[in-house]
Short mmCIF file of C-alpha atoms in Angstrom, two decimals:
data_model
loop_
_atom_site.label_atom_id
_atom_site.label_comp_id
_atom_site.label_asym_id
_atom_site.label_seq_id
_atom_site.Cartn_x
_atom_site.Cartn_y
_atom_site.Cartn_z
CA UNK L 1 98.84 51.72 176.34
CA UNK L 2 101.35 50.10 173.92
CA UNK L 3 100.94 46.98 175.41
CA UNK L 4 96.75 46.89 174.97
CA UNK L 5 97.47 47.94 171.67
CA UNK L 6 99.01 44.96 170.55
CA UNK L 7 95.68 42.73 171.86
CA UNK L 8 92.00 43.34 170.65
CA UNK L 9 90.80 43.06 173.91
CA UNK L 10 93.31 46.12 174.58
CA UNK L 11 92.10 47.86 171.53
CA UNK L 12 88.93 47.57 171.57
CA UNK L 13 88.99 49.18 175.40
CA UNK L 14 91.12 52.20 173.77
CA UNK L 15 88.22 52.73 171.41
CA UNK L 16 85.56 52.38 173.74
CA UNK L 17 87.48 55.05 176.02
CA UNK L 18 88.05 57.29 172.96
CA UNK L 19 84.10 56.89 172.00
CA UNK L 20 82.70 58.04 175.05
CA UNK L 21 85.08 60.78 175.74
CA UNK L 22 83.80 61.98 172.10
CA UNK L 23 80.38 61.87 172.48
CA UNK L 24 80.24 63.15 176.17
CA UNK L 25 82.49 65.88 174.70
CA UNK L 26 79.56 66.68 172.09
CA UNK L 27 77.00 66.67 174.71
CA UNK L 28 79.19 69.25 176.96
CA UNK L 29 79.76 71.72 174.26
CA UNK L 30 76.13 71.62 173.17
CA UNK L 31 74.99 72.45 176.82
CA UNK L 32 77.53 74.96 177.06
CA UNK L 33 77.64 76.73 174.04
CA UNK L 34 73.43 76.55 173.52
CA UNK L 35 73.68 78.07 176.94
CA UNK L 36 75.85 80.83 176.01
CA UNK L 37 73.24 81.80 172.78
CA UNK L 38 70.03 81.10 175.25
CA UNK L 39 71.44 83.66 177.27
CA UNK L 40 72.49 86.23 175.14
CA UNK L 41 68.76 85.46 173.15
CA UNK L 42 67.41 86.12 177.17
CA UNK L 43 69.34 89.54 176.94
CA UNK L 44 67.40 90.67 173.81
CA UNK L 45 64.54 90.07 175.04
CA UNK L 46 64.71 91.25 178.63
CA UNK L 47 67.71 93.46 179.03
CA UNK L 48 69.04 95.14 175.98
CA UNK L 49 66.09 95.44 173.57
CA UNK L 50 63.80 96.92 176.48
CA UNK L 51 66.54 98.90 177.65
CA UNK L 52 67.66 100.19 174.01
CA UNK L 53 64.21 100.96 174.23
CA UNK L 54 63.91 102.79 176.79
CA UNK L 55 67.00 104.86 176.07
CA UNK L 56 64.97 105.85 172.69
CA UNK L 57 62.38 106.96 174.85
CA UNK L 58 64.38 109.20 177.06
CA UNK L 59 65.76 111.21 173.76
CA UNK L 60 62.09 110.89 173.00
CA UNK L 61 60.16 112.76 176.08
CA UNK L 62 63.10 115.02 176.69
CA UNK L 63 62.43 116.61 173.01
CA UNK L 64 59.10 116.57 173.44
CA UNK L 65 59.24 118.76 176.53
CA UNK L 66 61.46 120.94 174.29
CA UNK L 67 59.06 121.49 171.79
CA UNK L 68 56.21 121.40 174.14
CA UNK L 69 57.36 123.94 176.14
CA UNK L 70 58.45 126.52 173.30
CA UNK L 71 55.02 126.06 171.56
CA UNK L 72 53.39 126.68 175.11
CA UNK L 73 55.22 129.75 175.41
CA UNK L 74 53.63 131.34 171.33
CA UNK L 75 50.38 131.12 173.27
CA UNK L 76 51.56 134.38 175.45
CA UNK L 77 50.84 134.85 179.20
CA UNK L 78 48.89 132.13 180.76
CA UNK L 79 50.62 128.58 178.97
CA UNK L 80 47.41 126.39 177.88
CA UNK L 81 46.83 123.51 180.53
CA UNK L 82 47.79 121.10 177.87
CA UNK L 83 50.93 122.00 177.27
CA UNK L 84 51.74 122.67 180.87
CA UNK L 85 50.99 118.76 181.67
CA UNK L 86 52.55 117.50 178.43
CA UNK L 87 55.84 119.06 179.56
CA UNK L 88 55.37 117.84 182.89
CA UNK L 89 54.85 114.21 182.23
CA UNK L 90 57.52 114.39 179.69
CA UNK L 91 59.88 115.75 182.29
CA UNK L 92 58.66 113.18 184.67
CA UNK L 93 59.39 110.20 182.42
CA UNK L 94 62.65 110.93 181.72
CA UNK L 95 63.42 111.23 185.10
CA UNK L 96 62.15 107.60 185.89
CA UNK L 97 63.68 106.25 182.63
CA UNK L 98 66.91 107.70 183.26
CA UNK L 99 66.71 106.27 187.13
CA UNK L 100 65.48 102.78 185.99
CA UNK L 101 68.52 103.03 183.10
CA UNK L 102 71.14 104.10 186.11
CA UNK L 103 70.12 100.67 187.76
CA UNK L 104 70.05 98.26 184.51
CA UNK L 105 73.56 99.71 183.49
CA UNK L 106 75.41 96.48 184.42
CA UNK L 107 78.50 98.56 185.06
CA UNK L 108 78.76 100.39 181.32
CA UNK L 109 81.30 102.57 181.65
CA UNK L 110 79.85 104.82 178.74
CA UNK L 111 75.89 104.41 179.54
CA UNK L 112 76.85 105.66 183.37
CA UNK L 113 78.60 108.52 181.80
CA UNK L 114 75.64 109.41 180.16
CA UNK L 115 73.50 108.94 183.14
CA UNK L 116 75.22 110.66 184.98
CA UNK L 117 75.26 113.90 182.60
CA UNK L 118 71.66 113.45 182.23
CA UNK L 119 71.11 113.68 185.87
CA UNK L 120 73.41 116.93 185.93
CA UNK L 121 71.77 118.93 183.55
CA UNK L 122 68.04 117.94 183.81
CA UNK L 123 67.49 120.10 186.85
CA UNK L 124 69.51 122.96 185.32
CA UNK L 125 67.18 122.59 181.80
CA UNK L 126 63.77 122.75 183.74
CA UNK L 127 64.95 125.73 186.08
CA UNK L 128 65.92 127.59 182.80
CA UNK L 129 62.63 126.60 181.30
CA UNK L 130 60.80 127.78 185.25
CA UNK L 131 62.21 131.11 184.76
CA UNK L 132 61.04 131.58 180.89
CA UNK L 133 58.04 131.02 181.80
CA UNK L 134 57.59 133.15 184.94
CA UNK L 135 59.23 135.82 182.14
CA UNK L 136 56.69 135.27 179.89
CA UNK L 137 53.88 135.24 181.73
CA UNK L 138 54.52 138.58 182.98
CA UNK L 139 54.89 139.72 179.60
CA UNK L 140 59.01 140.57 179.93
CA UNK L 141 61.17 139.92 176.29
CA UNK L 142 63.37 138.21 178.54
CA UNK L 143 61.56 135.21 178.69
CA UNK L 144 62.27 134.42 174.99
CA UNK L 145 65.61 134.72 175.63
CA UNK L 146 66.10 132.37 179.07
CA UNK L 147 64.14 129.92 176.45
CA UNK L 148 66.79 129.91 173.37
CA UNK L 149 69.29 129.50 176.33
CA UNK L 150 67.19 126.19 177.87
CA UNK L 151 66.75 124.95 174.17
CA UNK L 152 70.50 125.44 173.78
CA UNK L 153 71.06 123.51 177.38
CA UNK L 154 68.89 120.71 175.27
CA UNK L 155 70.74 120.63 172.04
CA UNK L 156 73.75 121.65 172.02
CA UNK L 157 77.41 119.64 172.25
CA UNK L 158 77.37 117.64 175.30
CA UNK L 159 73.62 118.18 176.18
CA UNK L 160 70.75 116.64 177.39
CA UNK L 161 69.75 115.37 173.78
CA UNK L 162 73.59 114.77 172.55
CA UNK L 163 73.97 112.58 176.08
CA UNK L 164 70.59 110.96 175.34
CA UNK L 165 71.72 109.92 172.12
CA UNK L 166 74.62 108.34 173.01
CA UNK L 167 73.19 106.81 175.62
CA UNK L 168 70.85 105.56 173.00
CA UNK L 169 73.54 104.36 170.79
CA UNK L 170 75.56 102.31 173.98
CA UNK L 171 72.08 100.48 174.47
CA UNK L 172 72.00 99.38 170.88
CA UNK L 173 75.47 98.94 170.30
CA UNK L 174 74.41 96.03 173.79
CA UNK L 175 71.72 95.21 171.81
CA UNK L 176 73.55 94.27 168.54
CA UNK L 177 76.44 92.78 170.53
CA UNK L 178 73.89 90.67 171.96
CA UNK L 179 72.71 89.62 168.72
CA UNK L 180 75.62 88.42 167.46
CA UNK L 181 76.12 86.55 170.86
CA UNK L 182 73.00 84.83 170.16
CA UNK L 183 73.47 83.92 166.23
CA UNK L 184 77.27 82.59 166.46
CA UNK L 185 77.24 79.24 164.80
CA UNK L 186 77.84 76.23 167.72
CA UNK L 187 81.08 75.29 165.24
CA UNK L 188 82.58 73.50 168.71
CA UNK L 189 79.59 71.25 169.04
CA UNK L 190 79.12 70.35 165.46
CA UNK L 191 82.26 69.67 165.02
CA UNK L 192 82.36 67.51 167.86
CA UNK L 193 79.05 66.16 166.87
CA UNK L 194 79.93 64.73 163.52
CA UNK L 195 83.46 63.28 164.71
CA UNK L 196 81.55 61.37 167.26
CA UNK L 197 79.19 59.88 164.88
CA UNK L 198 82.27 59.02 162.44
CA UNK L 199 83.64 57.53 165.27
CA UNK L 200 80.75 55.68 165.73
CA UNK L 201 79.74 54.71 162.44
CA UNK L 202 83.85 53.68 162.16
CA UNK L 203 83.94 51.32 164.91
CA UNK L 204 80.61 49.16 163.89
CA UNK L 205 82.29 48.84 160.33
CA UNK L 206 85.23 47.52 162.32
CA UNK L 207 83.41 45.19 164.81
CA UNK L 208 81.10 44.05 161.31
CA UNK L 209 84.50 43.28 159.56
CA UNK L 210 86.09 41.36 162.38
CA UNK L 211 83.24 39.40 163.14
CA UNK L 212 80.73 39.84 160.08
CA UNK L 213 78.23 40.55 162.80
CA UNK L 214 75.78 43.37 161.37
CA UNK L 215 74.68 45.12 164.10
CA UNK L 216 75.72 45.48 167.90
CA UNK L 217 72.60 46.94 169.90
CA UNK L 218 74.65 49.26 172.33
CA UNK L 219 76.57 51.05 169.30
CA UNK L 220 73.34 50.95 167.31
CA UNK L 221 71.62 52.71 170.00
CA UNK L 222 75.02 55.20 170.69
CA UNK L 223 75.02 55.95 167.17
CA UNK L 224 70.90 56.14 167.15
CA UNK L 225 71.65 58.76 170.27
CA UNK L 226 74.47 60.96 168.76
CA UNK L 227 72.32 61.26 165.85
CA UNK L 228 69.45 62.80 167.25
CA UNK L 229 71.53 64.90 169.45
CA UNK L 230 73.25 66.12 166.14
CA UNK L 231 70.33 66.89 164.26
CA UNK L 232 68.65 68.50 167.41
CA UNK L 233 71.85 70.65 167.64
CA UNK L 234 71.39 71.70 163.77
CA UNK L 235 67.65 72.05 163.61
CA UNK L 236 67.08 73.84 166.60
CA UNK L 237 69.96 76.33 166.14
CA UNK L 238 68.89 77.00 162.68
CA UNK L 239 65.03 78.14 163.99
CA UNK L 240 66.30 79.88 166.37
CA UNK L 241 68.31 81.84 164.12
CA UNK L 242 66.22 82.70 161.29
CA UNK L 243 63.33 83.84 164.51
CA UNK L 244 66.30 86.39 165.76
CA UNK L 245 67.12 87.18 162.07
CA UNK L 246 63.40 88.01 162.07
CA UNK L 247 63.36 89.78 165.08
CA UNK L 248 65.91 91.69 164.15
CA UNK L 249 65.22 92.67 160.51
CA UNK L 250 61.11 93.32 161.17
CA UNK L 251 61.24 94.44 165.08
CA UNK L 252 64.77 95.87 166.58
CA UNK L 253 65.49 97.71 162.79
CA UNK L 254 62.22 98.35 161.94
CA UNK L 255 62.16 100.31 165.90
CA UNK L 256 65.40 101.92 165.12
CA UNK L 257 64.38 103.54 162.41
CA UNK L 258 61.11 104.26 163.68
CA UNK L 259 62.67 105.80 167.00
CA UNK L 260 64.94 107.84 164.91
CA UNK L 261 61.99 109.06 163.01
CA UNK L 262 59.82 110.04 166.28
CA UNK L 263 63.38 112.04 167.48
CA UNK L 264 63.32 113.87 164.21
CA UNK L 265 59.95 114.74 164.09
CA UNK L 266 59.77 116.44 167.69
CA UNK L 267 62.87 118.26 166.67
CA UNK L 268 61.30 119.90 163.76
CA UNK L 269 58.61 120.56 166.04
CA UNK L 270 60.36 122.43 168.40
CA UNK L 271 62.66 124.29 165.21
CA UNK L 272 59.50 125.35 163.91
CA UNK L 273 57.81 126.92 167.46
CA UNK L 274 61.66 128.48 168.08
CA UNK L 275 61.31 130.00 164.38
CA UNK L 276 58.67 132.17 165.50
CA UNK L 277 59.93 132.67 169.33
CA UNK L 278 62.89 133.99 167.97
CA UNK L 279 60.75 136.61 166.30
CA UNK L 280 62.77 137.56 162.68
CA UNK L 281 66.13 135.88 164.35
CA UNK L 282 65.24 132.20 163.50
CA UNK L 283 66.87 131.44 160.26
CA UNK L 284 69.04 128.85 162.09
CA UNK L 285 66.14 127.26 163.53
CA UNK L 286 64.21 126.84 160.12
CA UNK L 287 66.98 125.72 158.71
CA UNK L 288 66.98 122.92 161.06
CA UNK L 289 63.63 122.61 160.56
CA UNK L 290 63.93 122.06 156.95
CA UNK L 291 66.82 119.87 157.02
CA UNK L 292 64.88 117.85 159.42
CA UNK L 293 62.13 117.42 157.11
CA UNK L 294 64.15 116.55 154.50
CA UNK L 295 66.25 113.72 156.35
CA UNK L 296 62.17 112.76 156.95
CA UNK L 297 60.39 113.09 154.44
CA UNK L 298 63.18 113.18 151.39
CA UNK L 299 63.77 115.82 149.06
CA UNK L 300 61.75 114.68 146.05
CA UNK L 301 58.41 116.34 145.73
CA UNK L 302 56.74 113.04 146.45
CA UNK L 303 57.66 113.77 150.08
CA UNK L 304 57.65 109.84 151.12
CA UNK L 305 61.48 109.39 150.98
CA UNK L 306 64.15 109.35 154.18
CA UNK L 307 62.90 107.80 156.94
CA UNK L 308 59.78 107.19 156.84
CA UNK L 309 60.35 105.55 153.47
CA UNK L 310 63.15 102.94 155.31
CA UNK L 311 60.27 102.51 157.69
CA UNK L 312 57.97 101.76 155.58
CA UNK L 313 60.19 99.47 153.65
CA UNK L 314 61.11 97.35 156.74
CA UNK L 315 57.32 97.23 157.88
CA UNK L 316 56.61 93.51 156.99
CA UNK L 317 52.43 92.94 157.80
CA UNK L 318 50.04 95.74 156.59
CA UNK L 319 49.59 96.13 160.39
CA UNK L 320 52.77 97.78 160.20
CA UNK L 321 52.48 99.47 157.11
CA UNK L 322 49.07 101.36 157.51
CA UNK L 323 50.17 103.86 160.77
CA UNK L 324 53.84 105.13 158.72
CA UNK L 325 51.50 105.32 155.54
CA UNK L 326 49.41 107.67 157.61
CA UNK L 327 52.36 109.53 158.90
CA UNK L 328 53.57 110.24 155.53
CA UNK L 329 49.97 111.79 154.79
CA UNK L 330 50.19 113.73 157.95
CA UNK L 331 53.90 115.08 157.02
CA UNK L 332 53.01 116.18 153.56
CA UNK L 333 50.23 117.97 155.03
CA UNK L 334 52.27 119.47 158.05
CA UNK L 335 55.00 120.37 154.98
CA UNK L 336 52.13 122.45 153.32
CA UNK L 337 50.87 124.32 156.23
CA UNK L 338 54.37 124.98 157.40
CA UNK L 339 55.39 127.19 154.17
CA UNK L 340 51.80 128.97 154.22
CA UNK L 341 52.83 129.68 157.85
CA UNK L 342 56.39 130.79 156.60
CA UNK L 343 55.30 132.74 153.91
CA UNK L 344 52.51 135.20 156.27
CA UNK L 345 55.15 135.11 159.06
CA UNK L 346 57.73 136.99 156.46
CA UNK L 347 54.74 139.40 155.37
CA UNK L 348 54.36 140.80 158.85
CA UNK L 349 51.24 138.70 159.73
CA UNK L 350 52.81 137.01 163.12
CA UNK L 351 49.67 136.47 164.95
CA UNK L 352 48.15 134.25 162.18
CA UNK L 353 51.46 132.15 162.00
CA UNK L 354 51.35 131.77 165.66
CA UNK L 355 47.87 130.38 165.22
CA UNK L 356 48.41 128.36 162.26
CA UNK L 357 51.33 126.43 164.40
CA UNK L 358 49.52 125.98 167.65
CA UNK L 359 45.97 127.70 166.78
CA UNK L 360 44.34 129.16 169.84
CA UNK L 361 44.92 128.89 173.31
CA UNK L 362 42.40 126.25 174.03
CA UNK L 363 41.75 124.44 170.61
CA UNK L 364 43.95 123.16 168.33
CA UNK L 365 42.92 124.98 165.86
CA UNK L 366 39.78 125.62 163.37
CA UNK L 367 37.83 123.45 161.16
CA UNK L 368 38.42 124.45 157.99
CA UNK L 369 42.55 124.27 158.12
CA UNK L 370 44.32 122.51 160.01
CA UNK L 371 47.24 123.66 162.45
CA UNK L 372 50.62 122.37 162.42
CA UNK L 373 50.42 121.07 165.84
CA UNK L 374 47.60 119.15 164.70
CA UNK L 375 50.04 117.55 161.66
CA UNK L 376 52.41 117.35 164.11
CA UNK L 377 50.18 114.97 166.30
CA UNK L 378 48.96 112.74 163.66
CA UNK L 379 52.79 112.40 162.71
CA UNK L 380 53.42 111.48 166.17
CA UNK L 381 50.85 109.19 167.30
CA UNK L 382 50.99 107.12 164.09
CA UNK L 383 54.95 107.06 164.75
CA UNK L 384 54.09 105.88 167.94
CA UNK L 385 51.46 103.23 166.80
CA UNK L 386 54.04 101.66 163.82
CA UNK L 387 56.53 101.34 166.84
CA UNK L 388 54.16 99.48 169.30
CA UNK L 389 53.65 96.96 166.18
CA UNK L 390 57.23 96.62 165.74
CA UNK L 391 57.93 95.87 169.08
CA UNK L 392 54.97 92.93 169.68
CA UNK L 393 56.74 91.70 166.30
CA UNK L 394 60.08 91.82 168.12
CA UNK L 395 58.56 90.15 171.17
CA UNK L 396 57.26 87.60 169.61
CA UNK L 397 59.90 86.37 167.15
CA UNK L 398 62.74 86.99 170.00
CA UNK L 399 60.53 84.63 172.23
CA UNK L 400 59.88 82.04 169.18
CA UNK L 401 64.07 81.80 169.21
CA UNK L 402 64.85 81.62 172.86
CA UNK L 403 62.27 78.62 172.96
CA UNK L 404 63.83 77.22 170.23
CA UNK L 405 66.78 76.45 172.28
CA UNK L 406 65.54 76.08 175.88
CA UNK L 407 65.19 72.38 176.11
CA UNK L 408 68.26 71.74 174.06
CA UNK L 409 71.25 72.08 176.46
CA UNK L 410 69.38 69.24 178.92
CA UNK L 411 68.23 66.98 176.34
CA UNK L 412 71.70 67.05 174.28
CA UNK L 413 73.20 66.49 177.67
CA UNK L 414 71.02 63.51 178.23
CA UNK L 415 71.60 61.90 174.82
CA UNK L 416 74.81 61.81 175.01
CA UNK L 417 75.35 60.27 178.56
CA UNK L 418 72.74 57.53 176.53
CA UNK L 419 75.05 57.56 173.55
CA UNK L 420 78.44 56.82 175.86
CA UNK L 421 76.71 54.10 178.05
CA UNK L 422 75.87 52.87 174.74
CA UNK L 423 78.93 52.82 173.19
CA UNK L 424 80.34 51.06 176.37
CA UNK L 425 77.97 48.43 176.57
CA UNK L 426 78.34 47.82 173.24
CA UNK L 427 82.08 47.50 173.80
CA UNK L 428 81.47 45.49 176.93
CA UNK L 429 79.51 43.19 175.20
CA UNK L 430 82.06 42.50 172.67
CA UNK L 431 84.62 42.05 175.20
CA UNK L 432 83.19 39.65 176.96
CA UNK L 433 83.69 36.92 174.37
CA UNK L 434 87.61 37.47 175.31
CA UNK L 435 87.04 35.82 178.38
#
């Protein structure tokens, strides 16, 4: 090496070495690290952000069958047909969530803990829930009882909802990791990028001083090459980014909060039917109730704070903004009807609470005032509308940044085996007036 140092023949061999060992450097890093954020941009779209999803959904119909169930037992003896197959598809949901969560685990040591509990204690939760009913229907005060017990099963400490949730929270803590996977900033390949092109742009200046020839075609073309590469690597990155950053700040957030919203609205649901199972023993249960409605609604008299406020503040189109508007109309409302339902409750008058909450057996209640249930509903459905918004949003953007990126690891890699034959030729050529 010393020795072809001391000729320009030698040297000039030594930099055409060093050139394309730079630029065939910059060309492996882009594939592989572009790779790396294609993949992890893959993951949010098919595998974490469905499955964080999903796990949102399990927390979902599991306190829906909760509150389902105890507002299917106020009715008294028969349960209305409604409520019998709202329970039951909730029930069966879960199950086929939780199975299709078991297999899409990817060996999560926390998320098959979770499973795993939720697979435990389901069948336990529905037997308790089998026998309050057979209770009820046969008229027996037992029945109330066996359902405080399955509602306890649900929500206490270790539970069905409290392994739900952190199920919930593994999936989006994936989901986030996956994110940040995606975003990292190629620093390798740039960095590799731009010494390349120095390197480039160095060695003409050095072949235009030796020889006061302007241009040599096969550096030209490296340099040309590298270039593009580079500003492929840059621009196609950057897209990709700010469609994730979108994805993220108007579709996986906007669903978080959204999902969090839904869990807290069947949760008051079900505190408010337990208030009046319990039967003068439910403070605890309208206290939850009303802490749930504030963490909601907010505390103001306004009533459009908490949640649904965050939601509505993260809703970016008015597609998005119209169904949580509606919700907070629906919650105000459902916050009215609940403290004319309190108040008769406390005089004595039980059997007009009962059918202001869930109205008669086979309506949902009359025309002139609405029920609860009814608020309840509207709440839920336009919960459920704002989140199938979010998501197509999430979709879309997630898909806008994967494609951003999908061509780039193969064309990099093809510009810069151009941009090294390049270089060598261009080398070549100038060697070849040594002999």
């Amino acid at each position: 090496m010393r020795a072809s140092a001391g000729t320009e023949p030698g040297r000039l061999r030594i930099i055409g070495a060093v050139l394309a060992v730079l630029v065939l450097a910059f060309g492996a890093a882009t594939a592989w690290q572009i790779s790396e954020r294609a993949t992890a941009t893959d993951h949010v779209l098919h595998h974490s952000g469905p499955l964080s999803n999903s796990a949102a959904e399990i927390y979902r119909s599991l306190a829906d069958a909760d509150a389902t169930v105890a507002g299917g037992f106020l009715a008294g003896g028969q349960e209305p047909r409604t409520a019998t197959d709202r329970y039951n598809a909730d029930i069966r949901k879960a199950a086929e969530l939780i199975t299709q969560a078991a297999a899409s685990s990817d060996g999560s040591a926390e998320a098959n803990e979770q499973i795993t509990a939720l697979n435990r204690q389901l069948p336990y939760y529905t037997k308790l829930v089998a026998t309050a009913q057979a209770d009820g229907l046969q008229g027996l005060p037992l029945g109330g009882a066996y359902l405080r017990f399955a509602d306890q099963q649900m929500q206490q400490k270790g539970g069905l909802l409290d392994a739900a949730d952190k199920l919930y929270q593994a999936e989006t803590d994936r989901l986030n990791a996956d994110y940040t996977d995606a975003k990292a900033l190629p620093w390798v390949a740039w960095v590799l990028g731009a010494a390349a092109l120095v390197a480039l742009v160095w060695a003409q200046r050095r072949h235009y001083r030796r020889t006061n020839r302007v241009f040599n075609r096969g550096m030209l073309a490296a340099s040309t090459a590298c270039a593009v590469a580079l500003l492929w690597l840059v621009a196609g990155h950057s897209v990709a980014r700010s469609e994730l950053s979108d994805s993220y700040a108007h579709g996986a957030r906007s669903m978080q909060v959204l999902n969090n919203a839904r869990i807290d609205v069947l949760q008051a649901r079900g505190n408010e039917n337990l208030t009046l199972v319990a039967r003068g023993s439910g403070a605890a249960y309208e206290q939850s109730f009303s802490d749930g409605m504030d963490k909601l609604a907010g505390t103001q008299a306004a009533g459009d704070g908490g949640e649904l406020a965050q939601a509505l503040a993260l809703a970016d189109t008015a597609k998005g903004r119209t169904p949580v508007q509606q919700a907070i109309t629906s919650m105000k409302t459902w916050r009215e009807r609940h403290t004319a339902e309190r108040a008769k409750d406390d005089n004595g008058d039980y059997a007009t609470a009962v059918a202001d909450v869930i109205g008669g057996k086979d309506s949902g209640g009359t025309a002139v005032t609405a029920t609860t249930a009814e608020c309840f509903n509207a709440v839920d459905t336009s919960l459920a509308a704002a989140v199938q918004v979010e998501q197509d949003e999430f979709r879309a953007a997630a898909d806008n940044g994967r494609s951003a990126m999908a061509l780039l690891p193969y064309g990099a890699a093809v510009l810069a085996v151009l941009a090294a034959a390049g270089a060598l030729l261009g080398i070549g050529r100038r060697l070849a007036e040594y002999r």
